[in-house]
Coordinates of C-alpha atoms and ligand atoms in Angstrom, one line a residue:
X1344 CA 92.6 56.3 103.7
X1345 CA 92.9 55.9 107.5
X1346 CA 89.7 55.2 109.4
X1347 CA 87.6 58.0 110.8
X1348 CA 87.9 57.5 114.5
X1349 CA 86.3 60.5 116.1
X1350 CA 83.2 62.4 115.3
X1351 CA 82.0 65.9 116.1
X1352 CA 78.9 67.8 115.1
X1353 CA 80.8 70.8 113.9
X1354 CA 84.5 70.9 112.8
X1355 CA 86.0 74.4 112.5
X1356 CA 89.2 74.7 110.5
X1357 CA 91.2 77.7 111.8
X1358 CA 91.2 79.4 115.1
X1359 CA 91.4 82.9 113.9
X1360 CA 89.1 85.9 114.1
X1361 CA 86.2 84.0 112.7
X1362 CA 87.0 80.5 114.1
X1363 CA 87.1 81.7 117.7
X1364 CA 83.7 83.4 117.4
X1365 CA 82.2 80.2 115.8
X1366 CA 83.7 78.0 118.5
X1367 CA 82.1 80.2 121.1
X1368 CA 78.6 80.4 119.6
X1369 CA 78.3 76.9 118.3
X1370 CA 79.4 75.3 121.6
X1371 CA 77.0 77.5 123.7
X1372 CA 74.5 74.6 123.5
X1373 CA 76.1 71.7 125.4
X1374 CA 74.4 69.3 123.0
X1375 CA 76.6 70.4 120.1
X1376 CA 80.0 68.8 120.0
X1377 CA 82.5 71.2 118.4
X1378 CA 86.1 70.7 117.4
X1379 CA 88.4 73.7 116.5
X1380 CA 91.7 72.9 114.8
X1381 CA 94.4 75.5 114.5
X1382 CA 97.9 75.1 112.9
X1383 CA 99.4 77.7 115.2
X1384 CA 100.3 77.5 118.9
X1385 CA 98.7 78.8 122.1
X1386 CA 98.5 82.6 122.3
X1387 CA 99.5 82.8 125.9
X1388 CA 102.6 84.8 125.6
X1389 CA 103.4 88.5 126.4
X1390 CA 104.4 89.0 122.8
X1391 CA 100.8 88.6 121.9
X1392 CA 99.1 90.2 124.9
X1393 CA 101.4 93.3 125.1
X1394 CA 100.2 95.6 122.3
X1395 CA 103.6 96.8 121.2
X1396 CA 104.5 93.1 120.6
X1397 CA 102.9 93.8 117.2
X1398 CA 106.4 94.8 116.0
X1399 CA 108.1 91.6 117.1
X1400 CA 105.2 89.5 115.7
X1401 CA 105.8 90.9 112.2
X1402 CA 109.0 88.8 112.2
X1403 CA 108.1 85.8 114.2
X1404 CA 108.2 82.4 112.5
X1405 CA 106.5 80.9 115.5
X1406 CA 103.3 83.1 115.5
X1407 CA 103.2 84.3 111.9
X1408 CA 102.9 82.4 108.6
X1409 CA 105.2 85.1 107.0
X1410 CA 103.9 84.5 103.5
X1411 CA 105.4 86.2 100.4
X1412 CA 103.6 87.1 97.2
X1413 CA 104.8 86.1 93.8
X1414 CA 106.9 88.8 92.1
X1415 CA 104.4 91.6 91.3
X1416 CA 104.7 92.5 87.7
X1417 CA 102.9 95.9 88.2
X1418 CA 105.4 96.8 90.9
X1419 CA 108.8 96.0 89.3
X1420 CA 108.6 92.3 90.2
X1421 CA 108.8 93.0 93.9
X1422 CA 107.9 90.2 96.3
X1423 CA 105.5 91.6 98.8
X1424 CA 105.5 90.3 102.4
X1425 CA 102.1 89.1 103.6
X1426 CA 102.0 88.5 107.4
X1427 CA 99.2 86.3 108.8
X1428 CA 98.6 85.1 112.4
X1429 CA 99.6 81.4 113.0
X1430 CA 98.4 81.2 116.6
X1431 CA 95.1 81.0 118.5
X1432 CA 93.3 84.2 117.6
X1433 CA 94.8 84.0 114.1
X1434 CA 95.5 87.5 112.6
X1435 CA 93.7 89.1 115.5
X1436 CA 96.6 88.0 117.7
X1437 CA 99.2 89.8 115.5
X1438 CA 97.2 92.7 114.2
X1439 CA 97.4 96.4 115.0
X1440 CA 94.1 96.3 117.0
X1441 CA 92.3 99.2 115.2
X1442 CA 88.6 98.9 115.6
X1443 CA 86.9 100.1 112.4
X1444 CA 84.0 98.7 110.4
X1445 CA 83.8 100.3 107.0
X1446 CA 80.8 102.3 105.9
X1447 CA 77.0 101.3 105.8
X1448 CA 77.3 101.6 102.0
X1449 CA 79.9 98.8 101.9
X1450 CA 77.3 96.3 103.3
X1451 CA 74.4 97.7 101.3
X1452 CA 76.6 97.1 98.3
X1453 CA 76.9 93.4 99.3
X1454 CA 73.1 93.2 99.6
X1455 CA 72.7 94.9 96.2
X1456 CA 74.8 92.1 94.7
X1457 CA 72.0 89.7 95.7
X1458 CA 73.3 88.7 99.1
X1459 CA 70.1 88.7 101.2
X1460 CA 70.5 89.6 104.8
X1461 CA 73.9 91.4 104.4
X1462 CA 72.7 95.0 104.2
X1463 CA 73.9 97.5 106.9
X1464 CA 70.6 97.3 108.9
X1465 CA 71.0 93.5 108.9
X1466 CA 74.6 93.3 110.0
X1467 CA 74.7 96.3 112.5
X1468 CA 73.1 94.2 115.2
X1469 CA 76.1 91.7 114.9
X1470 CA 78.7 94.5 115.2
X1471 CA 76.8 95.6 118.4
X1472 CA 76.3 92.2 119.9
X1473 CA 79.9 91.1 119.5
X1474 CA 81.4 94.3 121.1
X1475 CA 81.8 95.8 124.6
X1476 CA 82.1 99.5 123.8
X1477 CA 83.8 101.1 126.8
X1478 CA 82.2 104.5 125.9
X1479 CA 78.8 102.9 126.5
X1480 CA 75.9 101.8 124.3
X1481 CA 74.2 103.9 121.6
X1482 CA 72.6 103.4 118.2
X1483 CA 75.8 102.2 116.8
X1484 CA 77.5 100.4 119.7
X1485 CA 76.8 97.6 122.1
X1486 CA 78.1 96.8 125.6
X1487 CA 77.2 93.2 126.0
X1488 CA 79.6 91.5 123.6
X1489 CA 82.9 89.9 124.2
X1490 CA 85.2 92.1 122.1
X1491 CA 86.4 94.9 124.2
X1492 CA 86.7 98.2 122.3
X1493 CA 88.7 100.9 124.2
X1494 CA 90.4 104.2 123.8
X1495 CA 94.1 103.8 123.2
X1496 CA 96.0 104.3 126.4
X1497 CA 99.1 105.7 124.7
X1498 CA 98.9 109.1 123.1
X1499 CA 102.2 110.0 121.5
X1500 CA 102.5 113.8 121.3
X1501 CA 103.3 113.8 117.6
X1502 CA 99.9 112.2 117.0
X1503 CA 98.4 115.6 118.1
X1504 CA 100.7 117.3 115.6
X1505 CA 99.4 115.1 112.8
X1506 CA 95.8 115.9 113.7
X1507 CA 96.6 119.6 113.8
X1508 CA 98.3 119.4 110.4
X1509 CA 95.2 117.6 109.0
X1510 CA 92.9 120.3 110.4
X1511 CA 95.2 122.9 108.7
X1512 CA 94.8 120.9 105.5
X1513 CA 91.1 121.2 105.8
X1514 CA 90.0 117.9 107.3
X1515 CA 87.4 117.8 110.1
X1516 CA 87.6 116.0 113.4
X1517 CA 85.6 112.8 114.0
X1518 CA 85.6 111.0 117.4
X1519 CA 83.8 107.9 116.2
X1520 CA 84.7 106.4 112.8
X1521 CA 82.0 103.7 113.4
X1522 CA 79.3 106.2 114.3
X1523 CA 77.0 108.5 112.3
X1524 CA 79.7 109.2 109.7
X1525 CA 83.0 107.7 109.0
X1526 CA 84.7 110.8 107.5
X1527 CA 87.2 112.7 109.5
X1528 CA 90.4 112.5 111.5
X1529 CA 91.1 111.6 115.1
X1530 CA 92.2 108.8 117.5
X1531 CA 91.5 105.2 116.7
X1532 CA 89.7 103.0 119.1
X1533 CA 91.4 99.7 119.7
X1534 CA 90.5 96.1 120.6
X1535 CA 92.2 96.1 123.9
X1536 CA 91.3 95.3 127.5
X1537 CA 93.0 96.9 130.4
X1538 CA 95.9 97.9 128.2
X1539 CA 96.3 94.4 126.7
X1540 CA 95.5 93.0 123.3
X1541 CA 91.9 91.8 123.1
X1542 CA 92.2 89.3 120.2
X1543 CA 89.3 87.1 119.1
X1544 CA 90.9 84.3 121.2
X1545 CA 91.0 86.4 124.3
X1546 CA 87.5 87.7 123.8
X1547 CA 85.6 84.6 122.5
X1548 CA 87.7 81.5 123.2
X1549 CA 89.5 81.8 126.5
X1550 CA 86.4 82.4 128.6
X1551 CA 84.8 79.2 127.3
X1552 CA 87.7 77.0 126.4
X1553 CA 86.9 74.6 129.3
X1554 CA 83.4 73.7 127.9
X1555 CA 83.1 69.9 128.0
X1556 CA 81.6 69.9 124.5
X1557 CA 84.5 71.9 122.9
X1558 CA 87.7 70.4 121.8
X1559 CA 90.5 72.7 120.7
X1560 CA 93.5 71.2 118.9
X1561 CA 96.5 73.4 118.3
X1562 CA 99.5 72.7 116.2
X1563 CA 97.2 70.7 113.9
X1564 CA 97.3 71.4 110.1
X1565 CA 94.3 70.4 108.2
X1566 CA 95.4 68.7 105.0
X1567 CA 92.1 68.4 103.3
X1568 CA 88.3 68.2 103.7
X1569 CA 87.0 64.8 102.9
X1570 CA 84.3 65.0 100.2
X1571 CA 82.1 62.1 99.2
X1572 CA 79.0 62.3 97.1
X1573 CA 79.2 66.1 97.0
X1574 CA 79.0 66.2 100.9
X1575 CA 81.7 67.2 103.4
X1576 CA 82.2 64.1 105.5
X1577 CA 85.0 65.2 107.7
X1578 CA 88.7 66.3 107.6
X1579 CA 92.2 64.9 107.5
X1580 CA 94.8 66.7 109.6
X1581 CA 98.4 66.4 110.6
X1582 CA 99.1 66.4 114.3
X1583 CA 102.3 65.4 116.0
X1584 CA 103.6 63.9 112.8
X1585 CA 100.5 61.7 112.3
X1586 CA 97.8 62.1 109.8
X1587 CA 94.4 61.7 111.5
X1588 CA 90.8 62.0 110.5
X1589 CA 87.7 63.4 112.1
X1590 CA 84.1 62.9 111.0
X1591 CA 81.6 65.8 111.0
X1592 CA 78.0 64.8 111.8
X1593 CA 76.6 68.1 110.8
X1594 CA 79.0 70.5 109.1
X1595 CA 82.6 71.3 108.3
X1596 CA 83.3 75.1 108.6
X1597 CA 86.4 76.4 106.8
X1598 CA 87.8 79.5 108.6
X1599 CA 91.4 79.4 107.5
X1600 CA 91.5 82.9 106.2
X1601 CA 91.7 84.6 102.8
X1602 CA 95.0 82.9 101.7
X1603 CA 94.5 79.4 103.2
X1604 CA 90.8 78.8 102.8
X1605 CA 90.9 78.7 99.0
X1606 CA 94.1 76.7 99.1
X1607 CA 92.5 74.1 101.3
X1608 CA 89.4 73.9 99.1
X1609 CA 91.6 73.3 96.1
X1610 CA 93.6 70.7 97.9
X1611 CA 90.3 69.0 98.7
X1612 CA 89.2 68.9 95.1
X1613 CA 87.0 71.9 95.0
X1614 CA 88.1 74.7 92.7
X1615 CA 88.8 75.5 89.0
X1616 CA 89.3 72.1 87.3
X1617 CA 92.2 73.3 85.2
X1618 CA 94.1 74.3 88.3
X1619 CA 93.3 71.0 90.0
X1620 CA 94.2 68.9 87.0
X1621 CA 97.5 70.8 86.7
X1622 CA 98.4 69.4 90.2
X1623 CA 96.9 65.9 89.7
X1624 CA 94.2 66.6 92.3
X1625 CA 91.0 64.6 91.8
X1626 CA 88.2 67.1 90.9
X1627 CA 85.4 66.6 93.4
X1628 CA 83.6 69.7 92.3
X1629 CA 84.5 72.3 89.6
X1630 CA 84.1 75.7 91.2
X1631 CA 85.8 78.3 89.0
X1632 CA 85.8 81.2 91.4
X1633 CA 87.9 79.6 94.2
X1634 CA 91.0 81.7 94.8
X1635 CA 89.9 84.5 92.4
X1636 CA 88.7 88.0 93.3
X1637 CA 91.6 88.7 95.8
X1638 CA 91.4 92.3 97.0
X1639 CA 93.8 94.1 99.3
X1640 CA 94.1 97.7 100.6
X1641 CA 97.0 99.0 98.6
X1642 CA 99.0 101.5 100.7
X1643 CA 101.8 104.0 100.5
X1644 CA 103.9 105.4 103.3
X1645 CA 105.5 108.8 103.2
X1646 CA 108.3 109.4 105.7
X1647 CA 110.0 112.5 107.0
X1648 CA 113.0 113.0 109.2
X1649 CA 112.5 115.0 112.4
X1650 CA 115.0 117.6 113.5
X1651 CA 113.9 117.1 117.1
X1652 CA 114.2 114.1 119.4
X1653 CA 110.5 113.9 119.5
X1654 CA 109.7 110.6 117.8
X1655 CA 110.2 107.0 118.7
X1656 CA 113.8 105.9 118.0
X1657 CA 116.5 103.7 119.4
X1658 CA 118.6 106.8 120.4
X1659 CA 119.6 107.9 123.9
X1660 CA 116.6 110.0 124.6
X1661 CA 114.3 107.5 123.0
X1662 CA 115.8 104.6 125.0
X1663 CA 115.4 106.4 128.3
X1664 CA 111.8 107.0 127.4
X1665 CA 111.3 103.3 126.5
X1666 CA 112.7 102.2 129.9
X1667 CA 110.2 104.5 131.6
X1668 CA 107.4 103.0 129.5
X1669 CA 108.3 99.5 130.4
X1670 CA 108.0 100.4 134.1
X1671 CA 104.6 102.1 133.4
X1672 CA 103.4 99.0 131.5
X1673 CA 104.4 96.6 134.2
X1674 CA 102.9 98.6 137.0
X1675 CA 99.8 100.3 135.4
X1676 CA 99.3 98.8 131.9
X1677 CA 99.8 102.3 130.5
X1678 CA 102.3 104.1 128.3
X1679 CA 103.9 103.4 125.0
X1680 CA 103.9 99.6 125.4
X1681 CA 100.1 99.8 125.0
X1682 CA 100.4 101.4 121.7
X1683 CA 99.0 99.9 118.5
X1684 CA 101.7 102.0 116.8
X1685 CA 98.9 103.6 114.8
X1686 CA 97.2 105.9 117.2
X1687 CA 95.9 108.7 115.0
X1688 CA 94.6 109.0 111.4
X1689 CA 91.2 108.8 109.9
X1690 CA 89.1 108.5 106.8
X1691 CA 89.2 111.2 104.0
X1692 CA 87.7 111.9 100.6
X1693 CA 90.2 112.5 97.8
X1694 CA 87.4 114.4 96.0
X1695 CA 84.7 116.3 97.8
X1696 CA 82.0 115.0 95.6
X1697 CA 82.4 111.4 96.8
X1698 CA 79.7 110.1 99.1
X1699 CA 82.1 108.1 101.3
X1700 CA 85.8 108.4 102.2
X1701 CA 88.0 106.6 99.8
X1702 CA 91.3 106.8 101.7
X1703 CA 92.5 105.9 105.2
X1704 CA 95.3 107.7 107.0
X1705 CA 97.4 105.9 109.7
X1706 CA 100.1 107.9 111.4
X1707 CA 103.1 106.4 113.1
X1708 CA 105.6 108.5 115.1
X1709 CA 108.7 106.6 113.8
X1710 CA 110.5 105.7 110.6
X1711 CA 109.0 102.6 109.2
X1712 CA 110.3 100.4 106.4
X1713 CA 109.7 96.8 105.3
X1714 CA 106.7 96.4 107.7
X1715 CA 108.8 97.4 110.6
X1716 CA 111.2 94.6 110.0
X1717 CA 114.1 96.9 109.0
X1718 CA 115.2 97.8 112.5
X1719 CA 118.0 100.1 111.4
X1720 CA 115.4 102.8 110.5
X1721 CA 114.7 103.1 114.2
X1722 CA 118.1 104.9 114.6
X1723 CA 116.6 107.9 112.8
X1724 CA 114.1 110.4 114.4
X1725 CA 111.2 110.7 112.0
X1726 CA 107.5 110.1 111.3
X1727 CA 105.5 108.2 108.7
X1728 CA 102.0 108.5 107.3
X1729 CA 100.2 105.5 105.7
X1730 CA 97.6 106.3 103.1
X1731 CA 95.6 103.4 101.8
X1732 CA 93.0 103.1 99.0
X1733 CA 89.8 101.8 100.5
X1734 CA 88.1 100.3 97.5
X1735 CA 90.8 99.3 95.0
X1736 CA 89.9 98.0 91.5
X1737 CA 92.8 95.6 91.1
X1738 CA 92.2 91.9 91.6
X1739 CA 94.7 89.2 92.5
X1740 CA 94.3 85.5 93.0
X1741 CA 95.3 82.5 95.1
X1742 CA 96.4 79.2 93.5
X1743 CA 98.6 76.3 94.3
X1744 CA 102.3 75.7 94.0
X1745 CA 101.6 72.0 94.3
X1746 CA 99.3 69.4 95.8
X1747 CA 101.5 69.4 99.0
X1748 CA 99.4 70.7 101.8
X1749 CA 102.5 71.8 103.7
X1750 CA 103.4 74.3 101.0
X1751 CA 102.3 77.9 101.2
X1752 CA 99.5 79.1 98.9
X1753 CA 100.6 80.9 95.8
X1754 CA 99.7 84.5 96.3
X1755 CA 99.4 86.9 93.4
X1756 CA 98.3 90.3 94.8
X1757 CA 98.3 92.2 91.5
X1758 CA 97.9 95.4 93.4
X1759 CA 98.2 98.4 91.0
X1760 CA 97.3 96.3 88.0
X1761 CA 94.3 98.6 87.5
X1762 CA 95.5 102.0 86.2
X1763 CA 92.9 103.8 88.4
X1764 CA 94.6 102.4 91.5
X1765 CA 98.0 103.7 90.4
X1766 CA 96.5 107.1 89.8
X1767 CA 94.8 107.1 93.1
X1768 CA 98.0 106.2 94.9
X1769 CA 99.8 109.0 93.2
X1770 CA 97.1 111.3 94.6
X1771 CA 97.5 109.7 98.0
X1772 CA 101.1 110.7 98.1
X1773 CA 100.3 114.3 97.1
X1774 CA 97.7 114.3 100.0
X1775 CA 100.3 113.1 102.5
X1776 CA 102.9 115.6 101.3
X1777 CA 100.3 118.4 101.7
X1778 CA 99.6 117.3 105.3
X1779 CA 103.3 117.1 106.1
X1780 CA 103.8 120.6 104.7
X1781 CA 101.3 122.2 107.1
X1782 CA 102.6 124.7 109.7
X1783 CA 101.9 122.1 112.5
X1784 CA 105.0 120.2 111.4
X1785 CA 107.2 123.4 111.0
X1786 CA 108.9 123.1 114.4
X1787 CA 110.6 119.8 113.6
X1788 CA 110.3 119.0 109.9
X1789 CA 113.5 117.4 108.5
X1790 CA 114.2 116.1 105.1
X1791 CA 111.8 113.9 103.3
X1792 CA 113.0 110.2 103.3
X1793 CA 110.1 108.8 101.3
X1794 CA 109.8 110.0 98.6
X1795 CA 113.4 111.2 98.4
X1796 CA 112.7 114.3 96.4
X1797 CA 111.5 117.4 98.2
X1798 CA 109.2 118.5 95.4
X1799 CA 108.6 115.4 93.3
X1800 CA 106.7 115.7 90.0
X1801 CA 104.0 113.3 88.8
X1802 CA 106.5 110.9 87.2
X1803 CA 108.7 110.9 90.3
X1804 CA 105.7 110.0 92.5
X1805 CA 104.5 107.3 90.1
X1806 CA 107.9 105.7 90.2
X1807 CA 107.9 106.0 94.0
X1808 CA 104.5 104.3 94.2
X1809 CA 105.6 101.4 92.0
X1810 CA 108.7 101.0 94.0
X1811 CA 107.2 101.3 97.5
X1812 CA 103.5 100.7 97.5
X1813 CA 102.5 97.9 99.9
X1814 CA 99.4 96.9 101.7
X1815 CA 97.8 97.0 105.1
X1816 CA 97.1 93.3 105.7
X1817 CA 93.4 93.2 104.7
X1818 CA 93.1 90.5 102.0
X1819 CA 89.6 89.4 101.3
X1820 CA 87.4 88.0 98.6
X1821 CA 89.0 84.7 97.5
X1822 CA 85.8 82.6 98.3
X1823 CA 83.4 85.3 97.6
X1824 CA 79.7 85.2 98.6
X1825 CA 77.2 85.6 95.8
X1826 CA 75.4 83.8 93.0
X1827 CA 77.4 84.7 89.9
X1828 CA 79.9 82.5 88.0
X1829 CA 82.8 83.3 90.4
X1830 CA 80.9 83.0 93.6
X1831 CA 82.1 80.3 96.0
X1832 CA 79.5 80.5 98.8
X1833 CA 75.8 81.5 98.8
X1834 CA 74.5 84.2 101.2
X1835 CA 74.2 81.5 104.0
X1836 CA 77.9 80.9 103.4
X1837 CA 77.3 77.4 102.1
X1838 CA 79.8 76.3 99.4
X1839 CA 78.0 76.1 96.1
X1840 CA 77.4 72.5 95.0
X1841 CA 78.7 70.9 98.2
X1842 CA 76.5 69.9 101.2
X1843 CA 77.5 70.4 104.8
X1844 CA 80.4 72.7 104.0
X1845 CA 80.5 76.5 104.8
X1846 CA 83.2 79.1 104.6
X1847 CA 83.3 81.7 107.3
X1848 CA 86.1 84.2 107.3
X1849 CA 87.3 87.3 105.5
X1850 CA 87.6 85.4 102.2
X1851 CA 83.8 85.5 101.8
X1852 CA 83.6 89.3 101.4
X1853 CA 82.6 90.0 97.9
X1854 CA 84.2 93.4 98.0
X1855 CA 86.6 95.0 100.4
X1856 CA 85.1 97.2 103.1
X1857 CA 86.3 100.7 103.6
X1858 CA 88.1 100.1 106.9
X1859 CA 90.1 97.5 108.8
X1860 CA 88.8 93.9 108.5
X1861 CA 89.0 92.3 111.9
X1862 CA 85.6 93.5 113.3
X1863 CA 83.9 92.9 110.0
X1864 CA 85.2 89.3 110.1
X1865 CA 84.0 88.9 113.6
X1866 CA 80.6 90.2 112.6
X1867 CA 80.5 87.7 109.7
X1868 CA 81.2 84.8 112.1
X1869 CA 78.6 85.8 114.6
X1870 CA 76.0 86.1 111.8
X1871 CA 77.2 82.8 110.3
X1872 CA 76.8 81.0 113.7
X1873 CA 73.2 82.1 113.9
X1874 CA 72.6 80.7 110.4
X1875 CA 74.4 77.4 111.1
X1876 CA 72.4 76.8 114.3
X1877 CA 69.1 77.7 112.5
X1878 CA 69.8 75.4 109.6
X1879 CA 70.7 72.5 111.9
X1880 CA 68.0 72.7 114.5
Ligands
FAD1211 C1 99.8 92.5 110.7 C2 98.3 92.7 110.6 C3 97.8 93.9 111.1 C4 96.4 94.1 111.0 N1 95.8 95.2 111.6 C5 94.5 95.2 111.7 C6 93.9 96.2 112.5 O1 94.5 97.0 113.1 N2 92.5 96.2 112.6 C7 91.7 95.3 111.9 O2 90.5 95.4 112.0 N3 92.3 94.4 111.1 C8 93.6 94.3 111.0 N4 94.2 93.2 110.3 C9 93.3 92.3 109.6 C10 92.5 91.3 110.5 O3 93.3 90.9 111.6 C11 92.1 90.2 109.6 O4 91.3 90.6 108.5 C12 91.3 89.1 110.4 O5 92.0 88.7 111.5 C13 91.0 87.9 109.4 O6 90.3 86.9 110.1 P1 90.1 85.5 109.5 O7 89.3 84.7 110.5 O8 89.6 85.6 108.1 O9 91.6 84.9 109.4 P2 92.7 84.7 110.5 O10 92.4 85.5 111.7 O11 94.0 84.9 109.8 O12 92.5 83.1 110.9 C14 92.8 82.0 110.1 C15 93.4 81.0 111.0 O13 93.4 79.7 110.3 C16 94.6 79.0 110.6 N5 94.9 78.1 109.6 C17 95.2 78.3 108.3 N6 95.3 77.2 107.6 C18 95.0 76.2 108.4 C19 95.0 74.8 108.3 N7 95.2 74.2 107.1 N8 94.6 74.0 109.4 C20 94.4 74.6 110.6 N9 94.4 76.0 110.8 C21 94.7 76.7 109.7 C22 95.6 80.1 110.8 O14 96.8 79.7 111.5 C23 94.8 81.2 111.4 O15 94.9 81.1 112.8 C24 95.6 93.0 110.4 C25 96.2 91.9 109.9 C26 97.5 91.7 110.1 C27 98.1 90.4 109.6

C-alpha cells in the first residue's frame, strides 16, 4: 500500500446532492479540514445550468454515468437505462429539478421502524433550513436556505389542458405539493434560480468553494475505503492515473449515491461475505444488507399523437418557436429553455380510501421514448403522461461484477417482481387513458401511440406494462438505516460495526418516499452534518 501522505478531518466521497451539503456544513467551522472527492468534472457548463439541458444530459458520457441494469426477468429481460450525474452536484446537476418532498407519513414510517429523530416533525426543520422558498416563509417553507425553490418560468399551454382534463376526471387542484396536503394536481415548483438550474453544487458548494479549509478534487475516483481494526482510516483514490491515499482524522463519509455507495463498501471489504468471497475481496466486516433493499419508482408513460401543431416537436412550427425561445432565454432567462420538461402533474390516489396519494403524474408536451434519447420521436406532434407508483413493493439489489473499482456496479432493479406492483401499473395506465379521454383533449387528440390499441383490455395493458414500464430515477435503500438484520447504518448514519464511517445519501432511506428524491437527500445531508459535528465536538 502506498503511504498516506495527506490528512483531513473529514473526507467526503461523492460531490452529489448529499456531498455538496456536507461540504458546506462541515467546512463552516474553519477548524475542520474537509476534502470532497468527485469522479465527475466541474459543473460549469450551459448544458447543466440551462434547464432544458436535461435532455442532452440524458445522453452525455461526460456528465452522466449512464448505467444499465441487468436484463430484468419480470420485464421480458429488458435492460433498463439508469442515468446518474457524474459531475459536481451529482444527480442534482442532471435531474428534472422538481421540488417535492413526499408525505409526512413517509418520515413517520421511518421513525416507526426504530429510527429515532427521523419523524416528520424532526425532519421538517431541515427541509425548511435548506431552502429559499421564493413564495415566502410559512409553516412548511423556509427562506434562509441555499436551495432556491421557484415557480417554473415556462408554462406550455398544453400543461393547462392536462390540468383541465384532470379536473374533468375528478382530481382537485393543489398549489403546494409540500404544504398542508400533497394530494392534487397543479404546477410543480422547481429548484431553479433566475431561470437557471439550482443544483446542490450551485446552492451549497459554489458560494463556499474558496474556503481555505475545503479541498475539492474532481475527476477523482475513490477506489476503496481503508479499514483497519474495524475503523475507517482513510481512502484510496485514482487521480490523473495515479493511485493516492488520504487519511481521515475524524470520519470518512460515503455519499456516492444509491448505486455506487454499496459498491464502494463491498470493494472495501464491507458487505455480504459470500459476495466478497466470490470476488476474492478480503472481508473486513460481514454486513449482509449492503446492496439489498433497492427500491425505485416504477413508471409507465402513455402517449398520444396530437392533430394540432401545439406540442413540442422538431417540425417547422416547433422549430420557429424554439428559435424564439432561445432568444428569450439569452435575453431574459425565460421561455421554454427554462423548462424542466415536466411542468404539470401531481399526486393522486388510485383508491379513495387511501390516506395518502399512491401515484404521481408528470406531463410532458412531447412524444418521449427511451428517456428522451430516441430523438426521432420529436418529429411527431404528441404528448405523454408519466404515472409512477410511489411506494412499490418490489425490491432489487446492487452487487459486484468484479473487484475492479473501475467497473460499473451490478444493478438488478427487479421492478414489477411483486405482483401487486404489476397490478398497480395496469391501473395507472387505465387512469392515464381516462385522463386523456376527457373533453379537454378533444380539440387535438390524435391516435394513441402508447399503448398502441385504442381500447386495450386488461391483458393488453399488462403486456404493455411489461414491455414499457421504466422508472423515474429515484433509486434508494441499498444502505438502509435501521437496526434489523439488513440495516447498514444506524439512525446516526454510522455504518454498523465500523467506526468513523458514515453513509449520507439517498441509499440510507429505508423506504422510498412518495415524491422526488433530491430534496429528501438534501434534508438527510443537512441533518447528518449536525449529527457529525455534534459527535465530533
Ligand atoms: C435524470 C434524473 C432526473 C431526476 N429528476 C428529479 C427531480 O426532478 N426531482 C428530484 O427531487 N429528484 C430527481 N432525481 C433524483 C435526485 O436527483 C437524486 O435522488 C439525488 O440527486 C441523489 O443524491 P445522492 O447524493 O444520493 O447521489 P448523487 O447526487 O447521484 O451523487 C453521488 C455522487 O457521487 C459521485 N461518485 C460515485 N462514485 C464515486 C467514487 N467512487 N468516487 C468519487 N465520487 C463518486 C458521483 O459522480 C455523484 O456525483 C432525478 C435523478 C436523475 C438521474
